[in-house]
Tab-separated table of N, CA and C in Angstrom:
chain	number	residue	atom	x	y	z
A	1	MET	N	0.824	-1.171	0.000
A	1	MET	CA	0.000	0.000	0.000
A	1	MET	C	0.882	1.252	0.000
A	2	PRO	N	1.297	1.689	-1.159
A	2	PRO	CA	2.163	2.850	-1.197
A	2	PRO	C	1.454	4.091	-0.676
A	3	THR	N	2.190	4.899	0.065
A	3	THR	CA	1.619	6.131	0.597
A	3	THR	C	2.147	7.357	-0.146
A	4	ARG	N	3.024	7.158	-1.079
A	4	ARG	CA	3.622	8.283	-1.798
A	4	ARG	C	2.680	8.880	-2.836
A	5	ILE	N	1.806	8.063	-3.395
A	5	ILE	CA	0.863	8.540	-4.400
A	5	ILE	C	-0.409	8.953	-3.675
A	6	ALA	N	-0.825	10.176	-3.883
A	6	ALA	CA	-1.995	10.685	-3.171
A	6	ALA	C	-3.236	10.598	-4.055
A	7	TYR	N	-4.155	9.749	-3.689
A	7	TYR	CA	-5.458	9.665	-4.315
A	7	TYR	C	-6.479	10.090	-3.276
A	8	PRO	N	-7.480	10.861	-3.660
A	8	PRO	CA	-8.437	11.332	-2.660
A	8	PRO	C	-9.295	10.220	-2.071
A	9	ARG	N	-9.562	9.178	-2.850
A	9	ARG	CA	-10.372	8.056	-2.375
A	9	ARG	C	-9.737	6.744	-2.833
A	10	VAL	N	-9.656	5.788	-1.911
A	10	VAL	CA	-9.062	4.488	-2.224
A	10	VAL	C	-9.922	3.397	-1.612
A	11	VAL	N	-10.147	2.324	-2.376
A	11	VAL	CA	-10.813	1.125	-1.872
A	11	VAL	C	-9.905	-0.059	-2.185
A	12	ILE	N	-9.582	-0.825	-1.149
A	12	ILE	CA	-8.791	-2.050	-1.304
A	12	ILE	C	-9.626	-3.176	-0.729
A	13	GLY	N	-9.753	-4.262	-1.455
A	13	GLY	CA	-10.534	-5.378	-0.946
A	13	GLY	C	-10.067	-6.689	-1.509
A	14	GLY	N	-10.286	-7.747	-0.737
A	14	GLY	CA	-9.967	-9.079	-1.231
A	14	GLY	C	-9.457	-9.996	-0.157
A	15	ASP	N	-8.867	-11.094	-0.596
A	15	ASP	CA	-8.282	-12.115	0.266
A	15	ASP	C	-6.878	-11.651	0.633
A	16	MET	N	-6.677	-11.262	1.886
A	16	MET	CA	-5.406	-10.675	2.305
A	16	MET	C	-4.355	-11.725	2.688
A	17	ASN	N	-4.772	-12.945	3.010
A	17	ASN	CA	-3.852	-14.041	3.343
A	17	ASN	C	-2.841	-13.701	4.431
A	18	SER	N	-3.165	-12.733	5.272
A	18	SER	CA	-2.243	-12.342	6.325
A	18	SER	C	-2.981	-11.548	7.385
A	19	SER	N	-2.568	-11.704	8.616
A	19	SER	CA	-3.146	-10.897	9.690
A	19	SER	C	-2.429	-9.552	9.810
A	20	VAL	N	-1.325	-9.384	9.100
A	20	VAL	CA	-0.536	-8.159	9.174
A	20	VAL	C	-1.124	-7.047	8.302
A	21	VAL	N	-1.781	-7.390	7.218
A	21	VAL	CA	-2.262	-6.401	6.254
A	21	VAL	C	-3.186	-5.380	6.912
A	22	GLY	N	-4.085	-5.823	7.767
A	22	GLY	CA	-5.000	-4.904	8.438
A	22	GLY	C	-4.283	-3.884	9.297
A	23	ARG	N	-3.285	-4.324	10.029
A	23	ARG	CA	-2.521	-3.386	10.862
A	23	ARG	C	-1.758	-2.386	10.001
A	24	LEU	N	-1.204	-2.853	8.891
A	24	LEU	CA	-0.501	-1.939	7.979
A	24	LEU	C	-1.459	-0.900	7.400
A	25	ALA	N	-2.652	-1.346	7.013
A	25	ALA	CA	-3.637	-0.417	6.464
A	25	ALA	C	-4.051	0.611	7.519
A	26	ARG	N	-4.292	0.154	8.731
A	26	ARG	CA	-4.681	1.083	9.795
A	26	ARG	C	-3.560	2.085	10.081
A	27	ASP	N	-2.319	1.624	10.097
A	27	ASP	CA	-1.179	2.520	10.315
A	27	ASP	C	-1.100	3.602	9.236
A	28	ARG	N	-1.620	3.278	8.056
A	28	ARG	CA	-1.620	4.239	6.946
A	28	ARG	C	-2.954	4.983	6.848
A	29	ARG	N	-3.730	4.938	7.928
A	29	ARG	CA	-4.978	5.693	8.094
A	29	ARG	C	-6.114	5.241	7.192
A	30	TYR	N	-6.172	3.957	6.873
A	30	TYR	CA	-7.315	3.406	6.156
A	30	TYR	C	-8.393	3.019	7.161
A	31	GLU	N	-9.651	3.201	6.785
A	31	GLU	CA	-10.772	2.661	7.551
A	31	GLU	C	-10.771	1.151	7.319
A	32	TRP	N	-11.200	0.384	8.321
A	32	TRP	CA	-11.200	-1.076	8.216
A	32	TRP	C	-12.549	-1.606	8.698
A	33	PRO	N	-13.618	-1.413	7.913
A	33	PRO	CA	-14.954	-1.781	8.374
A	33	PRO	C	-15.174	-3.280	8.541
A	34	THR	N	-14.352	-4.112	7.919
A	34	THR	CA	-14.535	-5.564	8.008
A	34	THR	C	-13.603	-6.214	9.031
A	35	GLU	N	-13.070	-5.423	9.926
A	35	GLU	CA	-12.105	-5.955	10.905
A	35	GLU	C	-12.708	-7.069	11.756
A	36	ARG	N	-13.925	-6.874	12.219
A	36	ARG	CA	-14.552	-7.869	13.094
A	36	ARG	C	-15.625	-8.636	12.352
A	37	GLY	N	-15.827	-9.859	12.767
A	37	GLY	CA	-16.868	-10.684	12.169
A	37	GLY	C	-16.449	-12.133	12.180
A	38	PRO	N	-17.266	-12.977	11.578
A	38	PRO	CA	-16.960	-14.404	11.556
A	38	PRO	C	-15.802	-14.726	10.617
A	39	ARG	N	-15.279	-15.936	10.748
A	39	ARG	CA	-14.241	-16.401	9.823
A	39	ARG	C	-14.757	-16.345	8.395
A	40	THR	N	-13.884	-16.023	7.470
A	40	THR	CA	-14.262	-16.040	6.060
A	40	THR	C	-13.677	-17.256	5.335
A	41	THR	N	-12.787	-17.978	6.008
A	41	THR	CA	-12.234	-19.234	5.493
A	41	THR	C	-12.062	-20.176	6.673
A	42	ALA	N	-11.724	-21.410	6.386
A	42	ALA	CA	-11.463	-22.368	7.463
A	42	ALA	C	-10.281	-21.923	8.317
A	43	GLY	N	-9.359	-21.148	7.737
A	43	GLY	CA	-8.164	-20.713	8.445
A	43	GLY	C	-8.305	-19.429	9.246
A	44	GLY	N	-9.394	-18.712	9.085
A	44	GLY	CA	-9.565	-17.465	9.829
A	44	GLY	C	-10.320	-16.419	9.034
A	45	ARG	N	-10.201	-15.193	9.454
A	45	ARG	CA	-10.853	-14.068	8.774
A	45	ARG	C	-9.812	-13.368	7.899
A	46	TRP	N	-9.724	-13.773	6.641
A	46	TRP	CA	-8.689	-13.273	5.738
A	46	TRP	C	-9.219	-12.287	4.712
A	47	ASP	N	-10.521	-12.182	4.558
A	47	ASP	CA	-11.099	-11.326	3.517
A	47	ASP	C	-11.521	-9.996	4.132
A	48	HIS	N	-11.060	-8.910	3.520
A	48	HIS	CA	-11.292	-7.590	4.105
A	48	HIS	C	-11.472	-6.523	3.042
A	49	ILE	N	-12.004	-5.381	3.504
A	49	ILE	CA	-12.141	-4.180	2.693
A	49	ILE	C	-11.555	-3.027	3.496
A	50	PHE	N	-10.780	-2.182	2.824
A	50	PHE	CA	-10.184	-0.996	3.444
A	50	PHE	C	-10.569	0.224	2.614
A	51	PHE	N	-10.833	1.346	3.281
A	51	PHE	CA	-11.195	2.598	2.625
A	51	PHE	C	-10.265	3.708	3.078
A	52	LYS	N	-10.025	4.635	2.178
A	52	LYS	CA	-9.368	5.890	2.547
A	52	LYS	C	-10.093	7.001	1.801
A	53	GLY	N	-10.383	8.109	2.499
A	53	GLY	CA	-11.087	9.216	1.882
A	53	GLY	C	-12.579	9.002	1.774
A	54	LEU	N	-13.082	7.994	2.451
A	54	LEU	CA	-14.501	7.661	2.467
A	54	LEU	C	-14.912	7.417	3.905
A	55	SER	N	-16.189	7.443	4.165
A	55	SER	CA	-16.683	7.149	5.503
A	55	SER	C	-17.631	5.968	5.426
A	56	THR	N	-17.769	5.274	6.523
A	56	THR	CA	-18.709	4.167	6.601
A	56	THR	C	-19.671	4.425	7.744
A	57	PRO	N	-20.967	4.364	7.471
A	57	PRO	CA	-21.920	4.527	8.560
A	57	PRO	C	-21.850	3.331	9.514
A	58	ASP	N	-22.309	3.531	10.739
A	58	ASP	CA	-22.325	2.421	11.697
A	58	ASP	C	-23.077	1.230	11.099
A	59	ALA	N	-22.618	0.048	11.399
A	59	ALA	CA	-23.230	-1.206	10.937
A	59	ALA	C	-23.269	-1.312	9.418
A	60	ALA	N	-22.255	-0.804	8.749
A	60	ALA	CA	-22.251	-0.795	7.292
A	60	ALA	C	-21.247	-1.768	6.701
A	61	ALA	N	-21.026	-2.896	7.363
A	61	ALA	CA	-20.145	-3.931	6.825
A	61	ALA	C	-20.624	-5.276	7.354
A	62	GLY	N	-20.363	-6.309	6.594
A	62	GLY	CA	-20.789	-7.628	7.040
A	62	GLY	C	-20.167	-8.736	6.221
A	63	THR	N	-20.625	-9.939	6.501
A	63	THR	CA	-20.144	-11.152	5.851
A	63	THR	C	-21.352	-11.929	5.336
A	64	VAL	N	-21.287	-12.363	4.082
A	64	VAL	CA	-22.367	-13.160	3.506
A	64	VAL	C	-22.128	-14.603	3.902
A	65	ARG	N	-23.090	-15.213	4.576
A	65	ARG	CA	-22.898	-16.573	5.081
A	65	ARG	C	-23.450	-17.654	4.164
A	66	LYS	N	-24.488	-17.371	3.436
A	66	LYS	CA	-25.107	-18.385	2.576
A	66	LYS	C	-24.654	-18.167	1.143
A	67	ILE	N	-23.631	-18.910	0.733
A	67	ILE	CA	-23.074	-18.708	-0.613
A	67	ILE	C	-23.258	-19.936	-1.514
A	68	ARG	N	-23.943	-20.955	-1.005
A	68	ARG	CA	-24.287	-22.149	-1.796
A	68	ARG	C	-23.069	-22.816	-2.430
A	69	GLY	N	-21.951	-22.833	-1.715
A	69	GLY	CA	-20.762	-23.524	-2.208
A	69	GLY	C	-20.026	-22.813	-3.323
A	70	ALA	N	-20.289	-21.529	-3.532
A	70	ALA	CA	-19.675	-20.798	-4.641
A	70	ALA	C	-18.179	-20.584	-4.458
A	71	SER	N	-17.682	-20.646	-3.221
A	71	SER	CA	-16.270	-20.383	-2.970
A	71	SER	C	-15.870	-21.033	-1.658
A	72	ASP	N	-14.571	-21.128	-1.432
A	72	ASP	CA	-14.090	-21.583	-0.127
A	72	ASP	C	-13.938	-20.406	0.834
A	73	HIS	N	-14.279	-19.199	0.379
A	73	HIS	CA	-14.264	-17.990	1.204
A	73	HIS	C	-15.673	-17.422	1.297
A	74	LEU	N	-16.006	-16.859	2.448
A	74	LEU	CA	-17.260	-16.123	2.567
A	74	LEU	C	-17.000	-14.681	2.135
A	75	PRO	N	-17.829	-14.127	1.257
A	75	PRO	CA	-17.613	-12.753	0.815
A	75	PRO	C	-17.914	-11.743	1.915
A	76	VAL	N	-17.203	-10.635	1.890
A	76	VAL	CA	-17.450	-9.526	2.808
A	76	VAL	C	-17.968	-8.346	1.995
A	77	TRP	N	-18.684	-7.448	2.656
A	77	TRP	CA	-19.208	-6.263	2.003
A	77	TRP	C	-19.106	-5.079	2.953
A	78	ALA	N	-19.087	-3.888	2.384
A	78	ALA	CA	-19.069	-2.663	3.179
A	78	ALA	C	-19.655	-1.530	2.350
A	79	ILE	N	-20.279	-0.588	3.027
A	79	ILE	CA	-20.838	0.599	2.380
A	79	ILE	C	-19.908	1.769	2.661
A	80	ALA	N	-19.581	2.510	1.610
A	80	ALA	CA	-18.729	3.697	1.749
A	80	ALA	C	-19.484	4.910	1.227
A	81	ILE	N	-19.279	6.035	1.904
A	81	ILE	CA	-19.942	7.271	1.517
A	81	ILE	C	-18.881	8.309	1.163
A	82	PRO	N	-18.839	8.765	-0.095
A	82	PRO	CA	-17.872	9.795	-0.464
A	82	PRO	C	-18.183	11.110	0.245
A	83	GLY	N	-17.131	11.837	0.569
A	83	GLY	CA	-17.307	13.156	1.129
A	83	GLY	C	-17.489	13.208	2.637
A	84	LEU	N	-17.562	12.071	3.291
A	84	LEU	CA	-17.708	12.030	4.746
A	84	LEU	C	-16.533	11.279	5.346
A	85	ALA	N	-15.335	11.706	5.064
A	85	ALA	CA	-14.135	10.967	5.446
A	85	ALA	C	-13.757	11.204	6.900
A	86	THR	N	-14.681	11.018	7.804
A	86	THR	CA	-14.378	11.129	9.228
A	86	THR	C	-14.333	9.744	9.835
A	87	ARG	N	-13.436	9.542	10.754
A	87	ARG	CA	-13.289	8.241	11.384
A	87	ARG	C	-14.403	8.049	12.400
A	88	ARG	N	-15.052	6.900	12.379
A	88	ARG	CA	-16.132	6.582	13.299
A	88	ARG	C	-15.867	5.238	13.941
A	89	ASN	N	-16.513	5.004	15.060
A	89	ASN	CA	-16.483	3.674	15.651
A	89	ASN	C	-17.368	2.798	14.790
A	90	LEU	N	-16.815	1.721	14.278
A	90	LEU	CA	-17.554	0.869	13.361
A	90	LEU	C	-18.007	-0.398	14.055
A	91	THR	N	-19.177	-0.843	13.701
A	91	THR	CA	-19.672	-2.127	14.161
A	91	THR	C	-20.057	-2.924	12.941
A	92	ASN	N	-20.036	-4.226	13.067
A	92	ASN	CA	-20.460	-5.063	11.951
A	92	ASN	C	-21.972	-5.150	11.929
A	93	SER	N	-22.483	-5.568	10.814
A	93	SER	CA	-23.917	-5.652	10.640
A	93	SER	C	-24.529	-6.673	11.581
A	94	SER	N	-25.821	-6.575	11.730
A	94	SER	CA	-26.525	-7.546	12.561
A	94	SER	C	-26.385	-8.944	11.995
A	95	GLN	N	-26.130	-9.039	10.684
A	95	GLN	CA	-25.926	-10.351	10.059
A	95	GLN	C	-24.735	-11.071	10.698
A	96	ASP	N	-23.657	-10.329	11.022
A	96	ASP	CA	-22.484	-10.929	11.644
A	96	ASP	C	-22.768	-11.342	13.088
A	97	LYS	N	-23.683	-10.661	13.741
A	97	LYS	CA	-23.957	-10.934	15.143
A	97	LYS	C	-24.893	-12.122	15.327
A	98	GLN	N	-25.561	-12.525	14.259
A	98	GLN	CA	-26.451	-13.685	14.331
A	98	GLN	C	-25.643	-14.955	14.202
A	99	GLN	N	-26.139	-16.016	14.741
A	99	GLN	CA	-25.538	-17.365	14.652
A	99	GLN	C	-24.316	-17.517	15.472
């Protein structure tokens, strides 16, 4: 995640395959709405979304649990709002809190 190139808005998402990536993103001032939630693979919670220059409303991220065998990973989602780039306390959706 280079910090030398300045873009007003950035979205990074996918299978991170590391627990270090989230800390690196946070150190570089990215929002991390998918930090908490259920495992996305048998090995842990590896799938994430990071934002910079965007805001996420409370409860605006989650994990899709019913994927009908489409992947060995559970997909994650997050809502971002341009122009509201203030840091907020984020919670996962009620979908993550069920089960």
